[in-house]
Amino acid sequence: MEQTKKLLIPSIGFGTYKAAIQDGAQVIREALDAGYRYFDTASFYENEDVVGSVLAGSGLSRKSYFVASKIWKSDLGYDSAKEAIARSLDRLGLDYMDVCLIHWPKSSPDDTRWEERLAGTWKAMEEACSQGKIRTLGVSNFLPHHLKVILDCASIRPAIDQIEFHPGYLQEETLEECRRQGILVQAWSPMGRARVLQDPLLTNLAAQYGVSTAQLCLKFALQMGVMPLPKSVSPDRMRQNLALGGFVIADDDMEKIKAMPCTGWSGEHPDRERVPAQN
Ligand code: A2P
C-alpha cells in the first residue's frame, strides 16, 4: 500500500459549519485574521464558495493555507464521487484541495451496498490525488469496521479520520484503531457544541489552570493526539481557541477527564438513524 505524501498541517483547524448559518464570509475573514490557516468545509455545508473566495481574496499564497472538504453521503460510489470532487473544486475555485474526506461511510443506515460504494469512492479519490486535485485523502465518522473497508482496498492509505470527539464522548475504539493504523484523528465539536462547557469537573479544572473551559477541552484534544476543529462566530473566542500555549494538563487531570461519564453527544451515528441529542 502506498503512503499518502506527508502533509504538514496546523495543529488546530477552523470548523466552518457555523459559517454556513451566519454571515459566512465575515466569519471566515475573522478566522483568518485570528490566525487560522486550516479550514474545514464540506459540500454539505453549502459554503465552499464562500470559503474559497475569502481565501482567494486574502492575499495569502496558496501554500500558506489549507482547505479540507468532504464528499456527501448521496455522492458515494465511483462516478458520483468523481463528479462531487469536480463540483467541490469548482465551488472552492481551487486547482486542488489539501484534504478530501468521505463525510459519512454510508448513504443511509440501511444502505446494503455501502462497502462497494466506499471502494468506488476511494478509487475516485485516489485518481484525483494522482491527478494533483487532492493532496491528502481521509474519512470522517468512520468506526473501525468502516475503516477496514478502505484499508482493504486502498493503494493510498487514509491519513485522517474526523470524528465527534470531546470530553464525555471519546470514541476510544476508533481512537485506538487510528493510532494503530497511523491515522490522524480530527475532532469535530471538540467542545460538544458547547454542551460540555458547563460540566463541573471541567469548569473546576479550567479554573485551576486559569483558562476557559473551552481552552481546557481543546488542550485535552491536543494532548490526546487529536487535532481539534473548533467553530465560533466570535472573533474573541476564535482567538481564545488558538491561545493554548501557556499550560499543560497534568496526567492525573487527563485521566479524570478521560473517565468522565458520557456527557451527551450529537446523536449522529453512521450505522443508525439520528437519535435526539443527549444533554
Ligand atoms: P460561538 O460561535 O458563539 O462562539 P463545537 O466547535 O464543539 O461544535 O462548539 C461550537 C460552539 O461552542 C458554538 O456554539 C460556539 O459559540 C461555542 N464556542 C466556541 N468557542 C468558545 C469559547 N472559547 N467559549 C465559549 N463558547 C465557545
PDB file of C-alpha atoms and ligand atoms in Angstrom:
ATOM      1  CA  MET A   1       0.000   0.000   0.000  1.00  0.00           C
ATOM      2  CA  GLU A   2       1.287   3.423  -0.962  1.00  0.00           C
ATOM      3  CA  GLN A   3       1.601   6.084   1.763  1.00  0.00           C
ATOM      4  CA  THR A   4      -0.035   9.439   1.114  1.00  0.00           C
ATOM      5  CA  LYS A   5       2.754  12.020   0.843  1.00  0.00           C
ATOM      6  CA  LYS A   6       3.220  13.656   4.250  1.00  0.00           C
ATOM      7  CA  LEU A   7       1.400  16.957   4.535  1.00  0.00           C
ATOM      8  CA  LEU A   8       2.357  19.241   7.427  1.00  0.00           C
ATOM      9  CA  ILE A   9      -0.772  20.971   8.707  1.00  0.00           C
ATOM     10  CA  PRO A  10      -1.508  23.293  11.652  1.00  0.00           C
ATOM     11  CA  SER A  11      -2.374  21.551  14.923  1.00  0.00           C
ATOM     12  CA  ILE A  12      -5.745  23.350  15.185  1.00  0.00           C
ATOM     13  CA  GLY A  13      -8.167  23.969  12.337  1.00  0.00           C
ATOM     14  CA  PHE A  14     -11.279  26.098  11.950  1.00  0.00           C
ATOM     15  CA  GLY A  15     -14.640  24.360  11.620  1.00  0.00           C
ATOM     16  CA  THR A  16     -16.789  26.275   9.135  1.00  0.00           C
ATOM     17  CA  TYR A  17     -20.134  24.545   9.706  1.00  0.00           C
ATOM     18  CA  LYS A  18     -21.398  27.519  11.727  1.00  0.00           C
ATOM     19  CA  ALA A  19     -20.249  29.836   8.955  1.00  0.00           C
ATOM     20  CA  ALA A  20     -22.966  28.325   6.765  1.00  0.00           C
ATOM     21  CA  ILE A  21     -25.594  29.610   9.168  1.00  0.00           C
ATOM     22  CA  GLN A  22     -24.117  33.014   9.983  1.00  0.00           C
ATOM     23  CA  ASP A  23     -22.610  35.583   7.605  1.00  0.00           C
ATOM     24  CA  GLY A  24     -20.093  33.124   6.220  1.00  0.00           C
ATOM     25  CA  ALA A  25     -17.669  35.478   4.508  1.00  0.00           C
ATOM     26  CA  GLN A  26     -17.340  37.647   7.607  1.00  0.00           C
ATOM     27  CA  VAL A  27     -16.749  34.606   9.832  1.00  0.00           C
ATOM     28  CA  ILE A  28     -14.045  33.207   7.532  1.00  0.00           C
ATOM     29  CA  ARG A  29     -12.336  36.613   7.248  1.00  0.00           C
ATOM     30  CA  GLU A  30     -12.313  36.950  11.042  1.00  0.00           C
ATOM     31  CA  ALA A  31     -10.950  33.437  11.446  1.00  0.00           C
ATOM     32  CA  LEU A  32      -8.130  34.284   9.037  1.00  0.00           C
ATOM     33  CA  ASP A  33      -7.402  37.466  10.994  1.00  0.00           C
ATOM     34  CA  ALA A  34      -7.404  35.463  14.221  1.00  0.00           C
ATOM     35  CA  GLY A  35      -4.667  33.267  12.730  1.00  0.00           C
ATOM     36  CA  TYR A  36      -6.424  30.118  11.470  1.00  0.00           C
ATOM     37  CA  ARG A  37      -4.851  28.625   8.372  1.00  0.00           C
ATOM     38  CA  TYR A  38      -6.681  25.279   8.126  1.00  0.00           C
ATOM     39  CA  PHE A  39     -10.335  25.495   7.070  1.00  0.00           C
ATOM     40  CA  ASP A  40     -12.628  22.511   7.285  1.00  0.00           C
ATOM     41  CA  THR A  41     -15.628  22.714   4.974  1.00  0.00           C
ATOM     42  CA  ALA A  42     -17.880  20.227   3.143  1.00  0.00           C
ATOM     43  CA  SER A  43     -20.215  20.220   0.188  1.00  0.00           C
ATOM     44  CA  PHE A  44     -22.996  19.627   2.734  1.00  0.00           C
ATOM     45  CA  TYR A  45     -22.225  22.925   4.498  1.00  0.00           C
ATOM     46  CA  GLU A  46     -23.051  24.832   1.295  1.00  0.00           C
ATOM     47  CA  ASN A  47     -20.256  27.312   1.983  1.00  0.00           C
ATOM     48  CA  GLU A  48     -17.378  26.028  -0.162  1.00  0.00           C
ATOM     49  CA  ASP A  49     -17.792  29.019  -2.489  1.00  0.00           C
ATOM     50  CA  VAL A  50     -17.591  31.441   0.440  1.00  0.00           C
ATOM     51  CA  VAL A  51     -14.546  29.750   1.995  1.00  0.00           C
ATOM     52  CA  GLY A  52     -12.787  29.635  -1.382  1.00  0.00           C
ATOM     53  CA  SER A  53     -13.498  33.237  -2.309  1.00  0.00           C
ATOM     54  CA  VAL A  54     -12.422  34.673   1.068  1.00  0.00           C
ATOM     55  CA  LEU A  55      -9.173  32.700   0.943  1.00  0.00           C
ATOM     56  CA  ALA A  56      -8.550  33.683  -2.680  1.00  0.00           C
ATOM     57  CA  GLY A  57      -9.113  37.336  -1.798  1.00  0.00           C
ATOM     58  CA  SER A  58      -6.918  37.201   1.317  1.00  0.00           C
ATOM     59  CA  GLY A  59      -3.668  37.948  -0.481  1.00  0.00           C
ATOM     60  CA  LEU A  60      -2.104  34.864   1.138  1.00  0.00           C
ATOM     61  CA  SER A  61      -0.166  32.487  -1.069  1.00  0.00           C
ATOM     62  CA  ARG A  62      -1.982  29.235  -1.838  1.00  0.00           C
ATOM     63  CA  LYS A  63       0.641  27.265   0.063  1.00  0.00           C
ATOM     64  CA  SER A  64       0.081  29.182   3.288  1.00  0.00           C
ATOM     65  CA  TYR A  65      -3.443  27.868   3.967  1.00  0.00           C
ATOM     66  CA  PHE A  66      -5.140  24.507   3.889  1.00  0.00           C
ATOM     67  CA  VAL A  67      -8.622  23.632   2.705  1.00  0.00           C
ATOM     68  CA  ALA A  68     -10.379  20.386   3.526  1.00  0.00           C
ATOM     69  CA  SER A  69     -13.702  19.416   2.010  1.00  0.00           C
ATOM     70  CA  LYS A  70     -15.885  16.327   2.117  1.00  0.00           C
ATOM     71  CA  ILE A  71     -17.875  14.085  -0.196  1.00  0.00           C
ATOM     72  CA  TRP A  72     -21.501  13.877   0.947  1.00  0.00           C
ATOM     73  CA  LYS A  73     -23.496  10.684   1.607  1.00  0.00           C
ATOM     74  CA  SER A  74     -25.507  10.948  -1.604  1.00  0.00           C
ATOM     75  CA  ASP A  75     -22.309  11.098  -3.706  1.00  0.00           C
ATOM     76  CA  LEU A  76     -20.804   7.765  -2.649  1.00  0.00           C
ATOM     77  CA  GLY A  77     -19.684   5.475  -5.491  1.00  0.00           C
ATOM     78  CA  TYR A  78     -17.060   5.904  -8.213  1.00  0.00           C
ATOM     79  CA  ASP A  79     -18.905   8.061 -10.753  1.00  0.00           C
ATOM     80  CA  SER A  80     -20.764  10.195  -8.227  1.00  0.00           C
ATOM     81  CA  ALA A  81     -17.637  10.808  -6.156  1.00  0.00           C
ATOM     82  CA  LYS A  82     -15.676  11.851  -9.237  1.00  0.00           C
ATOM     83  CA  GLU A  83     -18.353  14.397 -10.075  1.00  0.00           C
ATOM     84  CA  ALA A  84     -18.585  15.528  -6.444  1.00  0.00           C
ATOM     85  CA  ILE A  85     -14.843  16.215  -6.325  1.00  0.00           C
ATOM     86  CA  ALA A  86     -15.059  18.251  -9.537  1.00  0.00           C
ATOM     87  CA  ARG A  87     -18.036  20.226  -8.170  1.00  0.00           C
ATOM     88  CA  SER A  88     -16.261  20.927  -4.872  1.00  0.00           C
ATOM     89  CA  LEU A  89     -13.135  22.176  -6.643  1.00  0.00           C
ATOM     90  CA  ASP A  90     -15.283  24.335  -8.868  1.00  0.00           C
ATOM     91  CA  ARG A  91     -17.180  25.864  -5.931  1.00  0.00           C
ATOM     92  CA  LEU A  92     -13.968  26.368  -3.963  1.00  0.00           C
ATOM     93  CA  GLY A  93     -12.364  27.954  -7.029  1.00  0.00           C
ATOM     94  CA  LEU A  94      -9.231  25.903  -6.373  1.00  0.00           C
ATOM     95  CA  ASP A  95      -6.990  23.713  -8.522  1.00  0.00           C
ATOM     96  CA  TYR A  96      -6.569  21.328  -5.620  1.00  0.00           C
ATOM     97  CA  MET A  97      -7.925  20.553  -2.163  1.00  0.00           C
ATOM     98  CA  ASP A  98      -5.361  19.941   0.539  1.00  0.00           C
ATOM     99  CA  VAL A  99      -7.586  17.335   2.135  1.00  0.00           C
ATOM    100  CA  CYS A 100     -10.633  15.452   0.877  1.00  0.00           C
ATOM    101  CA  LEU A 101     -12.660  13.273   3.243  1.00  0.00           C
ATOM    102  CA  ILE A 102     -15.597  10.908   2.825  1.00  0.00           C
ATOM    103  CA  HIS A 103     -18.140  12.666   5.063  1.00  0.00           C
ATOM    104  CA  TRP A 104     -20.021   9.541   6.301  1.00  0.00           C
ATOM    105  CA  PRO A 105     -19.402   5.867   5.470  1.00  0.00           C
ATOM    106  CA  LYS A 106     -22.961   5.059   4.369  1.00  0.00           C
ATOM    107  CA  SER A 107     -25.519   6.845   2.254  1.00  0.00           C
ATOM    108  CA  SER A 108     -28.098   5.748   4.870  1.00  0.00           C
ATOM    109  CA  PRO A 109     -28.076   3.312   7.813  1.00  0.00           C
ATOM    110  CA  ASP A 110     -29.839   0.664   5.689  1.00  0.00           C
ATOM    111  CA  ASP A 111     -27.512   1.048   2.697  1.00  0.00           C
ATOM    112  CA  THR A 112     -26.661  -2.577   1.883  1.00  0.00           C
ATOM    113  CA  ARG A 113     -24.114  -1.620  -0.805  1.00  0.00           C
ATOM    114  CA  TRP A 114     -22.054   0.688   1.383  1.00  0.00           C
ATOM    115  CA  GLU A 115     -18.838  -1.350   1.145  1.00  0.00           C
ATOM    116  CA  GLU A 116     -18.902  -1.385  -2.650  1.00  0.00           C
ATOM    117  CA  ARG A 117     -19.784   2.328  -2.725  1.00  0.00           C
ATOM    118  CA  LEU A 118     -16.904   3.147  -0.376  1.00  0.00           C
ATOM    119  CA  ALA A 119     -14.421   1.225  -2.510  1.00  0.00           C
ATOM    120  CA  GLY A 120     -15.605   3.106  -5.618  1.00  0.00           C
ATOM    121  CA  THR A 121     -15.445   6.446  -3.817  1.00  0.00           C
ATOM    122  CA  TRP A 122     -11.916   5.731  -2.635  1.00  0.00           C
ATOM    123  CA  LYS A 123     -10.828   4.814  -6.163  1.00  0.00           C
ATOM    124  CA  ALA A 124     -12.169   8.137  -7.465  1.00  0.00           C
ATOM    125  CA  MET A 125     -10.322   9.948  -4.668  1.00  0.00           C
ATOM    126  CA  GLU A 126      -7.067   8.124  -5.408  1.00  0.00           C
ATOM    127  CA  GLU A 127      -7.342   9.066  -9.073  1.00  0.00           C
ATOM    128  CA  ALA A 128      -7.965  12.711  -8.139  1.00  0.00           C
ATOM    129  CA  CYS A 129      -4.917  12.500  -5.887  1.00  0.00           C
ATOM    130  CA  SER A 130      -2.705  11.196  -8.668  1.00  0.00           C
ATOM    131  CA  GLN A 131      -4.009  13.972 -10.945  1.00  0.00           C
ATOM    132  CA  GLY A 132      -2.949  16.565  -8.356  1.00  0.00           C
ATOM    133  CA  LYS A 133      -6.532  17.576  -7.480  1.00  0.00           C
ATOM    134  CA  ILE A 134      -6.249  16.394  -3.870  1.00  0.00           C
ATOM    135  CA  ARG A 135      -3.149  16.274  -1.688  1.00  0.00           C
ATOM    136  CA  THR A 136      -4.346  14.098   1.205  1.00  0.00           C
ATOM    137  CA  LEU A 137      -7.140  11.555   1.491  1.00  0.00           C
ATOM    138  CA  GLY A 138      -9.168  10.724   4.542  1.00  0.00           C
ATOM    139  CA  VAL A 139     -12.523   9.843   6.011  1.00  0.00           C
ATOM    140  CA  SER A 140     -14.954  11.187   8.570  1.00  0.00           C
ATOM    141  CA  ASN A 141     -17.262   9.489  11.045  1.00  0.00           C
ATOM    142  CA  PHE A 142     -15.652   6.132  10.281  1.00  0.00           C
ATOM    143  CA  LEU A 143     -15.589   3.481  13.011  1.00  0.00           C
ATOM    144  CA  PRO A 144     -13.050   0.632  12.834  1.00  0.00           C
ATOM    145  CA  HIS A 145     -15.295  -1.635  10.724  1.00  0.00           C
ATOM    146  CA  HIS A 146     -15.757   1.150   8.161  1.00  0.00           C
ATOM    147  CA  LEU A 147     -12.026   1.928   8.134  1.00  0.00           C
ATOM    148  CA  LYS A 148     -11.290  -1.712   7.396  1.00  0.00           C
ATOM    149  CA  VAL A 149     -13.166  -1.499   4.080  1.00  0.00           C
ATOM    150  CA  ILE A 150     -10.910   1.348   2.962  1.00  0.00           C
ATOM    151  CA  LEU A 151      -7.723  -0.216   4.313  1.00  0.00           C
ATOM    152  CA  ASP A 152      -8.538  -3.447   2.466  1.00  0.00           C
ATOM    153  CA  CYS A 153      -8.929  -1.783  -0.932  1.00  0.00           C
ATOM    154  CA  ALA A 154      -6.667   1.280  -0.747  1.00  0.00           C
ATOM    155  CA  SER A 155      -3.474   1.876  -2.632  1.00  0.00           C
ATOM    156  CA  ILE A 156      -3.225   5.228  -0.852  1.00  0.00           C
ATOM    157  CA  ARG A 157      -3.824   4.945   2.873  1.00  0.00           C
ATOM    158  CA  PRO A 158      -6.297   7.245   4.614  1.00  0.00           C
ATOM    159  CA  ALA A 159      -4.365   9.889   6.559  1.00  0.00           C
ATOM    160  CA  ILE A 160      -7.250  11.354   8.601  1.00  0.00           C
ATOM    161  CA  ASP A 161     -10.436  10.246  10.346  1.00  0.00           C
ATOM    162  CA  GLN A 162     -12.561  13.168  11.529  1.00  0.00           C
ATOM    163  CA  ILE A 163     -14.970  12.133  14.267  1.00  0.00           C
ATOM    164  CA  GLU A 164     -17.070  13.687  17.009  1.00  0.00           C
ATOM    165  CA  PHE A 165     -14.681  13.895  19.968  1.00  0.00           C
ATOM    166  CA  HIS A 166     -14.902  15.844  23.215  1.00  0.00           C
ATOM    167  CA  PRO A 167     -14.737  15.204  26.963  1.00  0.00           C
ATOM    168  CA  GLY A 168     -17.544  12.779  27.722  1.00  0.00           C
ATOM    169  CA  TYR A 169     -17.518  11.309  24.194  1.00  0.00           C
ATOM    170  CA  LEU A 170     -14.113   9.952  23.239  1.00  0.00           C
ATOM    171  CA  GLN A 171     -14.936   7.090  20.838  1.00  0.00           C
ATOM    172  CA  GLU A 172     -11.957   5.214  22.260  1.00  0.00           C
ATOM    173  CA  GLU A 173     -12.134   2.176  19.989  1.00  0.00           C
ATOM    174  CA  THR A 174     -11.854   4.402  16.953  1.00  0.00           C
ATOM    175  CA  LEU A 175      -9.040   6.433  18.554  1.00  0.00           C
ATOM    176  CA  GLU A 176      -7.155   3.236  19.306  1.00  0.00           C
ATOM    177  CA  GLU A 177      -7.606   1.824  15.795  1.00  0.00           C
ATOM    178  CA  CYS A 178      -6.499   5.126  14.226  1.00  0.00           C
ATOM    179  CA  ARG A 179      -3.402   5.135  16.446  1.00  0.00           C
ATOM    180  CA  ARG A 180      -2.596   1.587  15.362  1.00  0.00           C
ATOM    181  CA  GLN A 181      -3.015   2.494  11.698  1.00  0.00           C
ATOM    182  CA  GLY A 182      -1.135   5.816  11.937  1.00  0.00           C
ATOM    183  CA  ILE A 183      -4.267   7.800  11.029  1.00  0.00           C
ATOM    184  CA  LEU A 184      -4.635  11.316  12.459  1.00  0.00           C
ATOM    185  CA  VAL A 185      -7.893  11.833  14.332  1.00  0.00           C
ATOM    186  CA  GLN A 186      -9.540  15.220  13.930  1.00  0.00           C
ATOM    187  CA  ALA A 187     -12.253  16.302  16.368  1.00  0.00           C
ATOM    188  CA  TRP A 188     -15.467  17.859  15.186  1.00  0.00           C
ATOM    189  CA  SER A 189     -17.318  19.543  18.039  1.00  0.00           C
ATOM    190  CA  PRO A 190     -14.284  19.422  20.348  1.00  0.00           C
ATOM    191  CA  MET A 191     -16.417  21.288  22.927  1.00  0.00           C
ATOM    192  CA  GLY A 192     -19.502  19.155  22.333  1.00  0.00           C
ATOM    193  CA  ARG A 193     -21.290  22.073  20.646  1.00  0.00           C
ATOM    194  CA  ALA A 194     -20.705  23.990  23.910  1.00  0.00           C
ATOM    195  CA  ARG A 195     -22.746  21.467  25.941  1.00  0.00           C
ATOM    196  CA  VAL A 196     -19.760  20.235  27.955  1.00  0.00           C
ATOM    197  CA  LEU A 197     -18.639  23.754  28.867  1.00  0.00           C
ATOM    198  CA  GLN A 198     -20.926  23.706  31.934  1.00  0.00           C
ATOM    199  CA  ASP A 199     -19.627  20.381  33.281  1.00  0.00           C
ATOM    200  CA  PRO A 200     -18.490  20.912  36.913  1.00  0.00           C
ATOM    201  CA  LEU A 201     -15.323  18.787  36.580  1.00  0.00           C
ATOM    202  CA  LEU A 202     -14.245  20.756  33.523  1.00  0.00           C
ATOM    203  CA  THR A 203     -15.143  24.183  34.914  1.00  0.00           C
ATOM    204  CA  ASN A 204     -13.239  23.413  38.150  1.00  0.00           C
ATOM    205  CA  LEU A 205     -10.168  22.151  36.310  1.00  0.00           C
ATOM    206  CA  ALA A 206     -10.252  25.133  33.940  1.00  0.00           C
ATOM    207  CA  ALA A 207     -10.334  27.495  36.939  1.00  0.00           C
ATOM    208  CA  GLN A 208      -7.325  25.689  38.471  1.00  0.00           C
ATOM    209  CA  TYR A 209      -5.335  26.155  35.264  1.00  0.00           C
ATOM    210  CA  GLY A 210      -6.551  29.732  34.858  1.00  0.00           C
ATOM    211  CA  VAL A 211      -8.011  29.051  31.390  1.00  0.00           C
ATOM    212  CA  SER A 212     -11.509  28.899  29.917  1.00  0.00           C
ATOM    213  CA  THR A 213     -13.359  25.594  29.812  1.00  0.00           C
ATOM    214  CA  ALA A 214     -13.193  25.753  26.005  1.00  0.00           C
ATOM    215  CA  GLN A 215      -9.393  26.056  26.153  1.00  0.00           C
ATOM    216  CA  LEU A 216      -9.250  23.087  28.525  1.00  0.00           C
ATOM    217  CA  CYS A 217     -11.286  20.962  26.072  1.00  0.00           C
ATOM    218  CA  LEU A 218      -9.087  21.951  23.139  1.00  0.00           C
ATOM    219  CA  LYS A 219      -5.868  21.286  25.069  1.00  0.00           C
ATOM    220  CA  PHE A 220      -7.293  17.939  26.141  1.00  0.00           C
ATOM    221  CA  ALA A 221      -7.759  17.034  22.457  1.00  0.00           C
ATOM    222  CA  LEU A 222      -4.200  18.093  21.592  1.00  0.00           C
ATOM    223  CA  GLN A 223      -2.737  16.098  24.497  1.00  0.00           C
ATOM    224  CA  MET A 224      -4.751  13.084  23.288  1.00  0.00           C
ATOM    225  CA  GLY A 225      -3.010  13.484  19.923  1.00  0.00           C
ATOM    226  CA  VAL A 226      -6.230  14.725  18.311  1.00  0.00           C
ATOM    227  CA  MET A 227      -6.457  17.804  16.068  1.00  0.00           C
ATOM    228  CA  PRO A 228      -9.419  19.954  17.160  1.00  0.00           C
ATOM    229  CA  LEU A 229     -11.605  21.880  14.684  1.00  0.00           C
ATOM    230  CA  PRO A 230     -13.416  24.401  16.911  1.00  0.00           C
ATOM    231  CA  LYS A 231     -16.187  26.553  15.486  1.00  0.00           C
ATOM    232  CA  SER A 232     -17.020  30.050  16.640  1.00  0.00           C
ATOM    233  CA  VAL A 233     -18.581  33.148  15.164  1.00  0.00           C
ATOM    234  CA  SER A 234     -16.959  35.409  17.774  1.00  0.00           C
ATOM    235  CA  PRO A 235     -13.520  36.875  16.958  1.00  0.00           C
ATOM    236  CA  ASP A 236     -12.592  36.902  20.673  1.00  0.00           C
ATOM    237  CA  ARG A 237     -13.458  33.231  21.092  1.00  0.00           C
ATOM    238  CA  MET A 238     -11.719  32.369  17.802  1.00  0.00           C
ATOM    239  CA  ARG A 239      -8.518  33.895  19.221  1.00  0.00           C
ATOM    240  CA  GLN A 240      -9.008  32.328  22.624  1.00  0.00           C
ATOM    241  CA  ASN A 241      -9.323  28.905  20.992  1.00  0.00           C
ATOM    242  CA  LEU A 242      -5.898  29.291  19.377  1.00  0.00           C
ATOM    243  CA  ALA A 243      -4.172  30.556  22.543  1.00  0.00           C
ATOM    244  CA  LEU A 244      -3.377  27.258  24.205  1.00  0.00           C
ATOM    245  CA  GLY A 245       0.332  27.652  24.732  1.00  0.00           C
ATOM    246  CA  GLY A 246       0.634  28.587  28.389  1.00  0.00           C
ATOM    247  CA  PHE A 247      -0.468  25.430  30.177  1.00  0.00           C
ATOM    248  CA  VAL A 248      -0.201  21.653  30.206  1.00  0.00           C
ATOM    249  CA  ILE A 249      -2.906  19.407  31.662  1.00  0.00           C
ATOM    250  CA  ALA A 250      -1.287  17.141  34.271  1.00  0.00           C
ATOM    251  CA  ASP A 251      -1.518  13.373  33.730  1.00  0.00           C
ATOM    252  CA  ASP A 252      -3.897  12.777  36.638  1.00  0.00           C
ATOM    253  CA  ASP A 253      -6.220  15.529  35.383  1.00  0.00           C
ATOM    254  CA  MET A 254      -6.108  13.994  31.895  1.00  0.00           C
ATOM    255  CA  GLU A 255      -7.205  10.706  33.491  1.00  0.00           C
ATOM    256  CA  LYS A 256     -10.088  12.457  35.298  1.00  0.00           C
ATOM    257  CA  ILE A 257     -11.297  13.958  32.021  1.00  0.00           C
ATOM    258  CA  LYS A 258     -10.947  10.614  30.240  1.00  0.00           C
ATOM    259  CA  ALA A 259     -13.002   8.949  32.974  1.00  0.00           C
ATOM    260  CA  MET A 260     -15.904  11.387  32.658  1.00  0.00           C
ATOM    261  CA  PRO A 261     -19.207   9.630  32.012  1.00  0.00           C
ATOM    262  CA  CYS A 262     -20.887  10.244  28.660  1.00  0.00           C
ATOM    263  CA  THR A 263     -21.958  13.866  28.853  1.00  0.00           C
ATOM    264  CA  GLY A 264     -24.044  13.802  25.716  1.00  0.00           C
ATOM    265  CA  TRP A 265     -23.255  13.727  22.035  1.00  0.00           C
ATOM    266  CA  SER A 266     -24.734  14.951  18.791  1.00  0.00           C
ATOM    267  CA  GLY A 267     -26.844  11.827  18.334  1.00  0.00           C
ATOM    268  CA  GLU A 268     -25.396  11.274  14.861  1.00  0.00           C
ATOM    269  CA  HIS A 269     -24.133   7.729  14.289  1.00  0.00           C
ATOM    270  CA  PRO A 270     -23.017   6.227  10.970  1.00  0.00           C
ATOM    271  CA  ASP A 271     -24.894   2.935  11.437  1.00  0.00           C
ATOM    272  CA  ARG A 272     -28.249   4.119  12.696  1.00  0.00           C
ATOM    273  CA  GLU A 273     -30.770   6.915  12.346  1.00  0.00           C
ATOM    274  CA  ARG A 274     -30.065  10.096  14.236  1.00  0.00           C
ATOM    275  CA  VAL A 275     -31.167   9.919  17.845  1.00  0.00           C
ATOM    276  CA  PRO A 276     -32.146  13.095  19.691  1.00  0.00           C
ATOM    277  CA  ALA A 277     -29.114  14.872  21.181  1.00  0.00           C
ATOM    278  CA  GLN A 278     -28.479  13.719  24.751  1.00  0.00           C
ATOM    279  CA  ASN A 279     -27.798  16.503  27.205  1.00  0.00           C
TER     280      ASN A 279
HETATM  281  P1  A2P B   1     -19.896  30.978  19.420  1.00  0.00           P
HETATM  282  O1  A2P B   1     -19.932  30.745  17.949  1.00  0.00           O
HETATM  283  O2  A2P B   1     -20.916  31.956  19.876  1.00  0.00           O
HETATM  284  O3  A2P B   1     -18.505  31.278  19.934  1.00  0.00           O
HETATM  285  P2  A2P B   1     -18.083  22.953  18.809  1.00  0.00           P
HETATM  286  O4  A2P B   1     -16.967  23.501  17.976  1.00  0.00           O
HETATM  287  O5  A2P B   1     -17.656  21.994  19.866  1.00  0.00           O
HETATM  288  O6  A2P B   1     -19.216  22.378  17.980  1.00  0.00           O
HETATM  289  O7  A2P B   1     -18.710  24.155  19.627  1.00  0.00           O
HETATM  290  C1  A2P B   1     -19.238  25.276  18.974  1.00  0.00           C
HETATM  291  C2  A2P B   1     -19.974  26.080  19.995  1.00  0.00           C
HETATM  292  O8  A2P B   1     -19.080  26.482  21.030  1.00  0.00           O
HETATM  293  C3  A2P B   1     -20.531  27.322  19.414  1.00  0.00           C
HETATM  294  O9  A2P B   1     -21.834  27.479  19.966  1.00  0.00           O
HETATM  295  C4  A2P B   1     -19.621  28.426  19.899  1.00  0.00           C
HETATM  296  O10 A2P B   1     -20.360  29.610  20.118  1.00  0.00           O
HETATM  297  C5  A2P B   1     -19.128  27.886  21.206  1.00  0.00           C
HETATM  298  N1  A2P B   1     -17.749  28.316  21.498  1.00  0.00           N
HETATM  299  C6  A2P B   1     -16.689  28.290  20.680  1.00  0.00           C
HETATM  300  N2  A2P B   1     -15.586  28.732  21.317  1.00  0.00           N
HETATM  301  C7  A2P B   1     -15.968  29.056  22.566  1.00  0.00           C
HETATM  302  C8  A2P B   1     -15.290  29.569  23.685  1.00  0.00           C
HETATM  303  N3  A2P B   1     -13.985  29.829  23.659  1.00  0.00           N
HETATM  304  N4  A2P B   1     -16.026  29.788  24.816  1.00  0.00           N
HETATM  305  C9  A2P B   1     -17.345  29.543  24.866  1.00  0.00           C
HETATM  306  N5  A2P B   1     -18.038  29.035  23.835  1.00  0.00           N
HETATM  307  C10 A2P B   1     -17.366  28.792  22.695  1.00  0.00           C
END
